[in-house]
PDB file of C-alpha atoms in Angstrom:
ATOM      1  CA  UNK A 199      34.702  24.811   2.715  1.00 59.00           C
ATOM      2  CA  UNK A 200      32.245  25.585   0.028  1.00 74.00           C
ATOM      3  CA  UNK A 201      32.248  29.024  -0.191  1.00 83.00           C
ATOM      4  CA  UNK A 202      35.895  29.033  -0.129  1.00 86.00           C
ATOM      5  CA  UNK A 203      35.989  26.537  -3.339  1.00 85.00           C
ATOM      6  CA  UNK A 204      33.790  28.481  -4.640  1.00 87.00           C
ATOM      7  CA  UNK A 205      36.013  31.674  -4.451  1.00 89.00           C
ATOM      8  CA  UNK A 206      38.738  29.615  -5.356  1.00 89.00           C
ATOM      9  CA  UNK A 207      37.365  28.564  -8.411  1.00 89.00           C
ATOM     10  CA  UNK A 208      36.186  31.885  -9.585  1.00 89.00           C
ATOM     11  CA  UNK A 209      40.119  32.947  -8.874  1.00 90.00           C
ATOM     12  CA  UNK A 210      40.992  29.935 -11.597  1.00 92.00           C
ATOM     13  CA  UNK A 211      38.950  31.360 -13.899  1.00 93.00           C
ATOM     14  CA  UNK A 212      35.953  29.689 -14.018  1.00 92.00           C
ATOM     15  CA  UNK A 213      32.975  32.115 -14.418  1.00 89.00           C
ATOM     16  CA  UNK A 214      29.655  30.135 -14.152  1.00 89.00           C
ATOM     17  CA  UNK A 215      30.424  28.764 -10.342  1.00 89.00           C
ATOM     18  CA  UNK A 216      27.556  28.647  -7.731  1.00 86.00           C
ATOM     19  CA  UNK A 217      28.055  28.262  -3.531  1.00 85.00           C
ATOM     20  CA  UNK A 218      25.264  25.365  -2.645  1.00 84.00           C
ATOM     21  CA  UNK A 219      24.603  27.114   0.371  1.00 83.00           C
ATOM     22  CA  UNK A 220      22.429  24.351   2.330  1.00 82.00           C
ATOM     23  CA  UNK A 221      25.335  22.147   1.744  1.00 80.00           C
ATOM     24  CA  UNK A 222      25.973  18.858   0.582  1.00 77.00           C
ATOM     25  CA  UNK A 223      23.886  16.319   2.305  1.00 74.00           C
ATOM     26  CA  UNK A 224      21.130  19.016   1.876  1.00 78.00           C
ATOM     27  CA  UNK A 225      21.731  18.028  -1.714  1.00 81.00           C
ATOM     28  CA  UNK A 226      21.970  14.140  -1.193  1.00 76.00           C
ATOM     29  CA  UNK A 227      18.628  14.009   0.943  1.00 73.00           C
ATOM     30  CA  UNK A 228      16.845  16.347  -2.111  1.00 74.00           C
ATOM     31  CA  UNK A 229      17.692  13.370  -4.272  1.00 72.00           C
ATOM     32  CA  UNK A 230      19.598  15.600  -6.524  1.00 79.00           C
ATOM     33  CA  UNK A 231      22.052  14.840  -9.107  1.00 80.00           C
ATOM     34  CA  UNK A 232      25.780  12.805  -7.789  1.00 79.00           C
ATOM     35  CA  UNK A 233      28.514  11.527  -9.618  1.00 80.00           C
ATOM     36  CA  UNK A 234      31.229   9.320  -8.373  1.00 77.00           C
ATOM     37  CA  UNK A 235      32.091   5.253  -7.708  1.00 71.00           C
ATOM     38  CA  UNK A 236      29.163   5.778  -4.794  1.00 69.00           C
ATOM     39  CA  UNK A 237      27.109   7.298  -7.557  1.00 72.00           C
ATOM     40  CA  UNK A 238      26.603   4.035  -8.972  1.00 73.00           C
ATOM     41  CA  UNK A 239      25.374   1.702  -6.294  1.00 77.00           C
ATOM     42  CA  UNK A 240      21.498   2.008  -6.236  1.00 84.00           C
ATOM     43  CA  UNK A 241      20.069   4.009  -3.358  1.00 91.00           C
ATOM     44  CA  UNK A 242      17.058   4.106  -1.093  1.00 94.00           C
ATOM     45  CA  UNK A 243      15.400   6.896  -3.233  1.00 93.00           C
ATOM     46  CA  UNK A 244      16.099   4.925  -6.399  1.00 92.00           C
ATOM     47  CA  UNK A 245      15.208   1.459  -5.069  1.00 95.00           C
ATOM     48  CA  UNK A 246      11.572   2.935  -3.446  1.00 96.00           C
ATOM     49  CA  UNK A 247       8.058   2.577  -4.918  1.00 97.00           C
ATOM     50  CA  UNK A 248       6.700   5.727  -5.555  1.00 97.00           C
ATOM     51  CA  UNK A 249       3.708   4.906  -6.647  1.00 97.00           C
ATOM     52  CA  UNK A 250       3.124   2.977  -3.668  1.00 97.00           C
ATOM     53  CA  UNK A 251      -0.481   4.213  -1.685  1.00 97.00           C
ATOM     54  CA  UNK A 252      -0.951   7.010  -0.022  1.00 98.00           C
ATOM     55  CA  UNK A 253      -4.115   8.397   2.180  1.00 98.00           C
ATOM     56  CA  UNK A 254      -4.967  11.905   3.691  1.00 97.00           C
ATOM     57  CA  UNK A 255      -5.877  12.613   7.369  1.00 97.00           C
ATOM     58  CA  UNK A 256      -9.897  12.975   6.207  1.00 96.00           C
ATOM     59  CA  UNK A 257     -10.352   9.771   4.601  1.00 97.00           C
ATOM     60  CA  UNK A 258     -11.878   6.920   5.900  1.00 97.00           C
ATOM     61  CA  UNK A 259     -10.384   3.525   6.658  1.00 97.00           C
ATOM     62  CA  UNK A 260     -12.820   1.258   4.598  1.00 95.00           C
ATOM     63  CA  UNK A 261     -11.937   3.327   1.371  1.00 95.00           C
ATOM     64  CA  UNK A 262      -8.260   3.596   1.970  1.00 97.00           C
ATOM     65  CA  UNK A 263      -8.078  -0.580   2.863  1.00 96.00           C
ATOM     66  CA  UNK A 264      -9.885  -1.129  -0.615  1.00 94.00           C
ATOM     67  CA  UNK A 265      -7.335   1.032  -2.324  1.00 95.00           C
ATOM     68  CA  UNK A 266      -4.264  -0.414  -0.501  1.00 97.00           C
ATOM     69  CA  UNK A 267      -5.257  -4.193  -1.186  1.00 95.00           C
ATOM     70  CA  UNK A 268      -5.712  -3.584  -4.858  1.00 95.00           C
ATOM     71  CA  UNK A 269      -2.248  -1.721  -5.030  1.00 95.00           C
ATOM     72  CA  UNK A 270      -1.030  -4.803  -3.927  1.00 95.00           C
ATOM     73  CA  UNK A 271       0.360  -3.147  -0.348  1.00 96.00           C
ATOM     74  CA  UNK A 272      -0.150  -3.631   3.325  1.00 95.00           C
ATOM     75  CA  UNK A 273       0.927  -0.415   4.034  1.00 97.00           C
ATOM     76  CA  UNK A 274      -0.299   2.949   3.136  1.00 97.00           C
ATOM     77  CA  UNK A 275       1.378   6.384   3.635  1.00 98.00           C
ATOM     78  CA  UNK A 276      -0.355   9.662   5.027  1.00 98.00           C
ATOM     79  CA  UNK A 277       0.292  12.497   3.327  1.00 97.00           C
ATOM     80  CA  UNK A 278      -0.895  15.709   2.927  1.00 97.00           C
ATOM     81  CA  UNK A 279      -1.654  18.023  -0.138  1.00 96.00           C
ATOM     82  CA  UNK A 280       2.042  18.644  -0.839  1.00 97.00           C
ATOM     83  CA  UNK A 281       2.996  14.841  -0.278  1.00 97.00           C
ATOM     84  CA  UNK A 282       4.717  15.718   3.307  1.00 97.00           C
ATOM     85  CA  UNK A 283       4.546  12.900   5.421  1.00 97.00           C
ATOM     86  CA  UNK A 284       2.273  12.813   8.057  1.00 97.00           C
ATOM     87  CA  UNK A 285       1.916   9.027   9.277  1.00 97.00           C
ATOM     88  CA  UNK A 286       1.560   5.225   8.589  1.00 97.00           C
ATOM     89  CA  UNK A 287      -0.736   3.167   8.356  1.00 97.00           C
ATOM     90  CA  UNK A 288       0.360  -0.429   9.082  1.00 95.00           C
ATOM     91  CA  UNK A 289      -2.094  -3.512   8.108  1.00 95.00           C
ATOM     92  CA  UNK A 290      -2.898  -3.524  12.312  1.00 93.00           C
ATOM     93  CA  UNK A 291      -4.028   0.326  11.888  1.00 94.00           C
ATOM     94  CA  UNK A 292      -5.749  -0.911   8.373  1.00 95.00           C
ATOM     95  CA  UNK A 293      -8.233  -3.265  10.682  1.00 93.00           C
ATOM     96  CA  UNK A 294     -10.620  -0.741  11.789  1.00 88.00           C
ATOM     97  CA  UNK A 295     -13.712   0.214  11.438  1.00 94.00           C
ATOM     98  CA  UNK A 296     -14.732   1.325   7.779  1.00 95.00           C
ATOM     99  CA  UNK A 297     -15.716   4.807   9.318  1.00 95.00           C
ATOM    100  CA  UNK A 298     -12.722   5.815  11.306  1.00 95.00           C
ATOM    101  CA  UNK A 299     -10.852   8.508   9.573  1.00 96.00           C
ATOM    102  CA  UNK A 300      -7.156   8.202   8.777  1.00 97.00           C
ATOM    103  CA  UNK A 301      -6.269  10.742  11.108  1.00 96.00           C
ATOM    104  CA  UNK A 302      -7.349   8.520  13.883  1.00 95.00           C
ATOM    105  CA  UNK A 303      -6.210   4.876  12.643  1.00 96.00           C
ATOM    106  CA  UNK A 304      -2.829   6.391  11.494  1.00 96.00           C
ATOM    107  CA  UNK A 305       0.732   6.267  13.675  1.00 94.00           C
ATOM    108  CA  UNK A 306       1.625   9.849  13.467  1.00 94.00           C
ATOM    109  CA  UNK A 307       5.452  10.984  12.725  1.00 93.00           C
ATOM    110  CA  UNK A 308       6.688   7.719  11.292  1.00 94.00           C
ATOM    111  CA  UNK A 309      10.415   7.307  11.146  1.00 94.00           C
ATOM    112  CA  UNK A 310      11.726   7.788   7.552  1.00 95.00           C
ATOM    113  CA  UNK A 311      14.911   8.026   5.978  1.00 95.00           C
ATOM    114  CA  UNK A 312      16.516   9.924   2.811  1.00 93.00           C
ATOM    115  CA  UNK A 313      16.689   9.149  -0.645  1.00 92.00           C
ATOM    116  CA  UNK A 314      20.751   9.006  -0.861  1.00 90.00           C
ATOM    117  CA  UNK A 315      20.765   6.475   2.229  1.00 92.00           C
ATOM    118  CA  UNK A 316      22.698   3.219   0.854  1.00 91.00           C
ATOM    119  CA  UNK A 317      19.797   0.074   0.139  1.00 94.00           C
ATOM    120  CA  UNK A 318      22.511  -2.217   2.013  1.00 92.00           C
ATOM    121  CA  UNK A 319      22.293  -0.225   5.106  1.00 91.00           C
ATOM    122  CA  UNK A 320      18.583   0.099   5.340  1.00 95.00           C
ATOM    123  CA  UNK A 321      18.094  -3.716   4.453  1.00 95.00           C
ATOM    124  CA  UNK A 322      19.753  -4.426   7.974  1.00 94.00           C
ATOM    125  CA  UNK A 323      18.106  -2.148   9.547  1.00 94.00           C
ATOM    126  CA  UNK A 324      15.183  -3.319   8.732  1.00 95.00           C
ATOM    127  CA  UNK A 325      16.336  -7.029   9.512  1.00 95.00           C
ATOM    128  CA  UNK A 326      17.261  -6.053  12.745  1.00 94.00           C
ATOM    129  CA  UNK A 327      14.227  -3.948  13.630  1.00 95.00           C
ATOM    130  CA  UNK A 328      11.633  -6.275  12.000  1.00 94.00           C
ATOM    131  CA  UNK A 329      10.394  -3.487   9.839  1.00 95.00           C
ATOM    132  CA  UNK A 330       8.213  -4.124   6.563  1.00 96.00           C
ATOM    133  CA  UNK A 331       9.130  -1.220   5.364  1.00 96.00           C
ATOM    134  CA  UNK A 332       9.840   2.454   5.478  1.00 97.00           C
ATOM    135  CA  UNK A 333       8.837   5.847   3.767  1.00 97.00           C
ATOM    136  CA  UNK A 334      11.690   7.301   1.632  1.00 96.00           C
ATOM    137  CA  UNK A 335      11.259  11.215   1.874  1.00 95.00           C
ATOM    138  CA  UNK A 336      13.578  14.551   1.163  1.00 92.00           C
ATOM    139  CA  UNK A 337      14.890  16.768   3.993  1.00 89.00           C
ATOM    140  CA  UNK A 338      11.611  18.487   3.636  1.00 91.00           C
ATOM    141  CA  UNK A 339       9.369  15.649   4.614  1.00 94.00           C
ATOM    142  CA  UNK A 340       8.365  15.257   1.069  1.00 96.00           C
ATOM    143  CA  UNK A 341       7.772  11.315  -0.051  1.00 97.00           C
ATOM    144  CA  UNK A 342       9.754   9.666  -2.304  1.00 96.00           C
ATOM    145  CA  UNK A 343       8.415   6.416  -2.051  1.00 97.00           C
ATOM    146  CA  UNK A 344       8.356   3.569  -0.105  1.00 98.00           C
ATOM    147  CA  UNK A 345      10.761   0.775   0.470  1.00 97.00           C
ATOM    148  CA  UNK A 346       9.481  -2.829   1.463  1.00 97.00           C
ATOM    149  CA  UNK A 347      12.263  -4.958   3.135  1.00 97.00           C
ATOM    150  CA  UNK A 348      11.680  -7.652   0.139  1.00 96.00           C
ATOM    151  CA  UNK A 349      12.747  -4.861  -2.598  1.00 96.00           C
ATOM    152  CA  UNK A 350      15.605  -3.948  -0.179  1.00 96.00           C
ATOM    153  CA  UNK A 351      16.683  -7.132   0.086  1.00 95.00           C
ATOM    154  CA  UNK A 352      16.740  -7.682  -3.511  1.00 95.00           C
ATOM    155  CA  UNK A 353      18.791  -4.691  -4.380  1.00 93.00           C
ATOM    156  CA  UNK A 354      21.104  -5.578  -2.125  1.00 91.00           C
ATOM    157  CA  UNK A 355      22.071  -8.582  -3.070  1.00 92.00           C
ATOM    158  CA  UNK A 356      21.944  -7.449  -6.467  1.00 89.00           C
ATOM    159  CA  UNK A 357      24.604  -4.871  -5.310  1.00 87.00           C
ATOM    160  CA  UNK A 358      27.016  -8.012  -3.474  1.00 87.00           C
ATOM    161  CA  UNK A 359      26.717 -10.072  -6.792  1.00 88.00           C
ATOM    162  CA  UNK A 360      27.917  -6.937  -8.841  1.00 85.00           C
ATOM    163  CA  UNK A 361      30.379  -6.229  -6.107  1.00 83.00           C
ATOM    164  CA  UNK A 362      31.728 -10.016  -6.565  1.00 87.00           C
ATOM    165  CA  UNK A 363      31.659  -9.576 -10.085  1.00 85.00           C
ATOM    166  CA  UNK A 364      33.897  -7.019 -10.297  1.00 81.00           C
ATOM    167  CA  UNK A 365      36.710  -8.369  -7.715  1.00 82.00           C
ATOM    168  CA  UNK A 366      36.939 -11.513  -9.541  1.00 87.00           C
ATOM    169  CA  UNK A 367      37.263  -9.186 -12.551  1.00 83.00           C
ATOM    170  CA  UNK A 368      40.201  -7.902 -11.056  1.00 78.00           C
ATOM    171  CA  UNK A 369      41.541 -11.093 -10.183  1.00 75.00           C
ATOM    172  CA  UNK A 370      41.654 -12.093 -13.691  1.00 68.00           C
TER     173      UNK A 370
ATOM    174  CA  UNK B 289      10.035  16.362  41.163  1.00 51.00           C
ATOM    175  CA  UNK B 290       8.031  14.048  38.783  1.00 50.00           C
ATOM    176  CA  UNK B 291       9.424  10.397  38.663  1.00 53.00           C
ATOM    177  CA  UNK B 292       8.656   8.238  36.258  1.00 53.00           C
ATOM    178  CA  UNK B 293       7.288   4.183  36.589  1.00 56.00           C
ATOM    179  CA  UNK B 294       7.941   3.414  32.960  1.00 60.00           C
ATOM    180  CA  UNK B 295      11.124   1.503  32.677  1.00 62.00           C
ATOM    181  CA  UNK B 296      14.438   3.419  30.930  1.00 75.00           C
ATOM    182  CA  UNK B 297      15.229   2.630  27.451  1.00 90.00           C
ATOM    183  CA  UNK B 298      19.291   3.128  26.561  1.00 93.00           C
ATOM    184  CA  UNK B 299      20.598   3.395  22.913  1.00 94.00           C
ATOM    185  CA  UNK B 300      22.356  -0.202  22.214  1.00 93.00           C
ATOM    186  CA  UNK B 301      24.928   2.186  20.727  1.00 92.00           C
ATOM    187  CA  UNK B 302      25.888   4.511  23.041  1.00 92.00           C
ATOM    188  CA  UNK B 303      23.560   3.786  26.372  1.00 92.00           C
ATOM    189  CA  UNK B 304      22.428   6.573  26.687  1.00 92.00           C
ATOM    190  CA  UNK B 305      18.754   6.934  27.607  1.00 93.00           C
ATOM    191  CA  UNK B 306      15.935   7.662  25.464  1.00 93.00           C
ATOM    192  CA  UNK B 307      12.376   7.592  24.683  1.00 90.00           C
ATOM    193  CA  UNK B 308      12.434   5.042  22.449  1.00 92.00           C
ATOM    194  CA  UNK B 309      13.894   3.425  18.991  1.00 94.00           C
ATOM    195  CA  UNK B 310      14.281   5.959  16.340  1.00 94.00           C
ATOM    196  CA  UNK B 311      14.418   3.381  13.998  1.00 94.00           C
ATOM    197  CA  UNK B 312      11.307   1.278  15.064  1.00 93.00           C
ATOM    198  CA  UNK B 313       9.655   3.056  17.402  1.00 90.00           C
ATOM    199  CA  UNK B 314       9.071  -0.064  18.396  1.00 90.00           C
ATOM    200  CA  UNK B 315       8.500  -0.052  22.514  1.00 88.00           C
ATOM    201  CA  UNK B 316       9.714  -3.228  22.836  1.00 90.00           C
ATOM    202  CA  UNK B 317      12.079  -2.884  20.814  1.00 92.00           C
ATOM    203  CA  UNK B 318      14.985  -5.181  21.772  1.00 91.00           C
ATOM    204  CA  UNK B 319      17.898  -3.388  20.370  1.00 92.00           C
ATOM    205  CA  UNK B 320      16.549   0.460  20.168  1.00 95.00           C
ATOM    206  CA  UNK B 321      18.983   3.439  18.845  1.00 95.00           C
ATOM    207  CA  UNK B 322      18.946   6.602  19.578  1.00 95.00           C
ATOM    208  CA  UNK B 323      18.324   9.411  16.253  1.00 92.00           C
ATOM    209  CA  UNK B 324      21.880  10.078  16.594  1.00 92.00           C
ATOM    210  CA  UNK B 325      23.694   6.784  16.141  1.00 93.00           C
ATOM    211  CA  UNK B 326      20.739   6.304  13.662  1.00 94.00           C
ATOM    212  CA  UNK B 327      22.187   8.868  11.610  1.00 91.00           C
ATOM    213  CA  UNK B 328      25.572   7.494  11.347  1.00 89.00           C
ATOM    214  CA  UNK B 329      24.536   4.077  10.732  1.00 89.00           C
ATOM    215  CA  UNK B 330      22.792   5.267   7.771  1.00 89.00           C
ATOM    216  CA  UNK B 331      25.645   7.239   6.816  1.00 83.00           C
ATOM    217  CA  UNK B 332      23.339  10.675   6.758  1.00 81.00           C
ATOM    218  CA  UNK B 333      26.043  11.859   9.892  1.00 76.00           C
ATOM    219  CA  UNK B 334      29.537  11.446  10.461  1.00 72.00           C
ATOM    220  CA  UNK B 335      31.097  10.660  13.822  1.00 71.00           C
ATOM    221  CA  UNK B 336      33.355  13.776  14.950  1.00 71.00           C
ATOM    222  CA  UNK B 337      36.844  12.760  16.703  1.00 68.00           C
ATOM    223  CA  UNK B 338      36.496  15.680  18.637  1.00 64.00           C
ATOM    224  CA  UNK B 339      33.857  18.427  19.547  1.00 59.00           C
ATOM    225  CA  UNK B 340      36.420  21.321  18.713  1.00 58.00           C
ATOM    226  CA  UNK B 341      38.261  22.212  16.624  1.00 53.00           C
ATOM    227  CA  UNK B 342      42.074  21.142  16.223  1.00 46.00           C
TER     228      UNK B 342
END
């Protein structure tokens, strides 16, 4: 459909039009630019940390447990010198011994999910999976951030309130 | 023929069998999903009506 609008539009006279090629959610997970109602409601990429702790595969656990502690975190995320993803480290995988590298403590290929991903939806998910939290990255693997269940929770019911708020508007 | 002792895990969504909760990845897991319906819960993936066009 794209390139067709974008012909389309060209053929109504507009003359600065560009064909997204990767496509649409392409441009959602790359955290790009929206507008629109759904525009509005906060998503996982805004709600994240992302300043939260991060490691790389040849640190060592002692170091990267002082580092999380003082960030105030349980969890730390292993990344690499372009901020790709590689794993998570959980507070059981932060118990260790101070000399075991990351690349050994770690739980490789962590499930994460994309920036444009609704806060409501990932705050049951993570009730129903009993999950602290999760890494926030692009469709490259690139971290955003990470969400804790406690911030999802919070935006979420910051998002119901609004929600109520505006029906009784209406009602009125 | 290889057969396997360690028992089946099926998506709570749409039973079929996989290796394990996408979401979690959680072994024990008690109501795994399958990267899939994972996507459409999230909204990242839309369910097709049909596999061809129509």
């Amino acid at each position: 459909m794209s390139p067709r609008a974008a012909w389309r539009l060209e053929s109504l006279g507009f003359d600065d039009v560009a064909d997204y090629v990767p496509g649409k959610q392409d441009w959602l997970a790359a955290g790009l630019a929206v507008e629109g109602e759904l525009a509005l409601i906060p998503n996982a990429g805004e709600a994240c940390d992302p300043d939260a702790p991060t490691a790389s595969l040849d640190e060592h656990l002692g170091d990267v447990r002082e580092r999380v502690r003082a960030a105030g975190y349980d969890t730390c995320v292993v990344v690499n010198e372009e901020r790709v993803v590689l794993g998570l480290l959980r507070p059981k995988h932060l118990e260790g011994d101070d000399d075991r590298t990351i690349e050994e403590a770690m739980s490789p290929g962590p499930s994460t999910f994309r920036p444009h991903v609704g806060v409501s939806d990932l705050a049951e998910l993570m009730a129903d999976h009993d999950i602290p939290s999760v890494p926030v990255t692009t469709g490259d693997g690139v971290l955003v951030g990470l969400l804790t269940k406690e911030r999802a929770d919070e935006v979420a019911r910051d998002i119901r309130q609004r929600i109520q708020e505006l029906h009784d508007e209406h009602e009125h | 023929m290889s057969t396997s002792t360690e028992p089946s895990v099926t998506c709570a969504a749409c039973d079929r069998e996989i290796e394990g909760c996408a979401c979690c990845q959680n072994p024990e897991c008690q109501q795994p999903i399958c990267r899939r319906d994972l996507l459409f819960l999230t909204r990242e993936s839309i369910p097709q009506p049909h596999t061809h066009g129509g």
